[in-house]
Amino acid sequence: MSLFAELRRRNVFRVGVAYVICAWVIAQVADLVLDNIEAPDWVMQAIMLILAIGLPLALIFAWAFELTPEGIKPAKEVAPAESIRRLTGRKLDFAIIALLAIALIFVVVDNYVLQAEPEQAEEVAEQASEAEPIVREKSIAVLPFANRSANQEDAFFVDGIHDDILTHISRISALKVISRTSVMSYRDTTKNLKTISEELGVSTVLEGGIQRAGNQIRVNVQLIDAATDEHLWADTYDRRLTANNIFAIQTEIATAIAEALRAELLPEEQDRLASIPTENLGAYEAYLLGRQRLERATAAASVEAVDYFQQAIELDPGFALAYVGLADSYANQVYYGSLGLEEGVAKAQVAADKALALDDQLGEVYSSLAGIKHQSRDFEGAEAMYRRALELNPNYATAYNWYGELLRNSLGRSEEALALDRKAAELDPLSAYKIYGVGLDLASLGRFDEALVWYQRALEVDPGYPEAYIAIGVRYWSVSGRLDEAVVWLAKGISLDPGVPFDSALLGLLFLDLGDFDRAESWIERSLELGPESFLPNLAMHALHVYRGDEATALNYARRGFEWIPLFLPAHRRDRVLRAGRYAEARALYEERYPELLNEGDPKVDGSNWAAAIDLALVLSKTGEQEHADLLLNRSFQHIQSLPRLGSYGYWIADVWIYALRGDKRKALSALRQAIDEGWRSSWRYFLEHDPTLESLYDEPEYQAMIAEMEADMAGQLERVREMERRGELVFPAELRAPKDHASGLSPTDHQ
């Protein structure tokens, strides 16, 4: 008899099959159970090892032993006539069938009951991948277009059309579109498309070129999958050079891109894409020149921009976008201090209202209106305008950024601001300004180390971005108490952009804290030359005159600076009025600006007014309204619990003010000690020596000792600043040094 026949006769094959099926079922059940009880991996490994060892043992057992009516006996002891191997074989067949049934049931339960949804999802995904190509992420960067005209002066025209095409595409809500600031950094780049797409976080790139010849224009564009370098779509447009044709080309390109990327175009988006802003080519060209001036973000360029936008409006009085540009130009002039707040806001409002009347579907006009409302302290209205702007243009990075600024600076909602500014940075990842905005949000939340990382990242993107240097300097000043280091960073920032009045005023205030009044005066005078109507230069000069004991002149500067009312500085004008004993006049200041704080029984105290509420409490204590004053102090104290102490957005020594106004000197002194130890130094000289809120502490020996400690610290830091200058480590360019005896042109009787 052959070996194979003998193996069959002894049921070795049947035992082997039965064992394998049984072992598989055991392994599956064990895997399920052990996974649910989170057993360590070695348990399952041990079970598998035991089952593997068992197979050869089972086969040997089946060969060497036989099942008989008397039990299991060695095979050699069973006579052929007494063998029941055939009956045993049939029983094993039934056992195998039963085990197979059990295995089948287990497979069905495990795959179609216990894990129905995941398995179905995998099946659907597999079928989809077989049926159609992988859907690409709907994101795009529109790289700068090449100027293929013989006349290089047409570059402004090419850039303008590129910008408009980008703006058109950005109005498609289903697409993520990178902003102009970031894509323009790739002009004449040698980087490949894959690298560019990775740096910008997009999957597709649009390249193109424009040729302008006489009264003809040619625009050729190609949409490329950056990962595969595959051309997804390309086209060339040869048209007669008219405004209508330019806008038609832009619409056709945006629509084709949406189709190529399978991005849904909503009906209202189709309508906006098809609109024609102007039919006058000359007006369009003037508008492009105005917008390019506006993007330079300087006071002089803003004035030039006004001229170009007005020229565009003269050529086409119905050109809504030109009015938007005009409104933004006036707003910029207010920011740079070359136009007064009241006049600038009024002019911007007229222009923005005209734009809205002409076209109420422009996201840009709502963003402009939001900025105007923000400057006018209509924060609720500003927020509504920003929301509408982003509904109309969900890729408008600047609107996200400005909206974040509103929430952070004026409403105290920094967490929400951080989310908006992160979105702005995502849409404009190579914009130092957008990156810097995220840093400001983090700083306002007390996350100073993270903020520093973002400031440094802004400098990596643009080493010449001055505001990042200013922000790092302010961090040393307001967080670390290192004013000597702050001077170094502020000097760097001002050297890069010496025309910003705010920054020069900051350096002046820094020298006031250090105790160098002559150097402070030079920088404050310079800031007033640059921005006579700007708030910080006026309030810095106010502080200088307070320190020198000139109350009348200090009051005049406070009145000029009071128009803007930042967080802590409204108190400066209040203090001058209180010193004169004019309590009703002081109360009227807050009644006009903060009527919600004088709501009897339920004053609203929030991130926009908590500092003013503390200031007002002092005034009310003088007018006999102590109960209302106490209510304001209680609500302000509750609010500052959510704020950091340090940093530009911190509460500084607000707890000291509140304790002092409550008459609790012990807690006030303890809180002041804590603030000084933590590093608070910002405006310390004014608040500790000239703020009437703390008058009750003036005679306390502990209070005077802390002032002496601060004086000694400042003297040491000022000496380090001078030593850095002597060693050449700190340099102020000669052209930035204002003469110490330069008169401000403001006499004590002005603006009475």
mmCIF file of C-alpha atoms in Angstrom, residues 62 160 180 216 220 267 322 367 506 545 548 554 669 694:
data_model
loop_
_atom_site.group_PDB
_atom_site.id
_atom_site.type_symbol
_atom_site.label_atom_id
_atom_site.label_comp_id
_atom_site.label_asym_id
_atom_site.label_seq_id
_atom_site.Cartn_x
_atom_site.Cartn_y
_atom_site.Cartn_z
ATOM 1 C CA ALA A 62 -3.700 10.765 13.787
ATOM 2 C CA GLY A 160 -3.232 94.589 -12.964
ATOM 3 C CA ARG A 180 -1.486 88.248 -4.299
ATOM 4 C CA GLN A 216 -4.980 93.968 -29.547
ATOM 5 C CA ASN A 220 -2.424 82.679 -22.692
ATOM 6 C CA PRO A 267 -25.549 81.076 -9.290
ATOM 7 C CA ALA A 322 -12.548 103.123 -8.090
ATOM 8 C CA SER A 367 -14.468 95.573 3.915
ATOM 9 C CA LEU A 506 6.798 104.367 20.707
ATOM 10 C CA HIS A 545 4.726 117.690 29.504
ATOM 11 C CA ARG A 548 7.893 118.404 33.237
ATOM 12 C CA ALA A 554 -0.291 118.446 28.509
ATOM 13 C CA LEU A 669 0.521 97.070 47.267
ATOM 14 C CA LEU A 694 -3.183 105.573 42.950
#
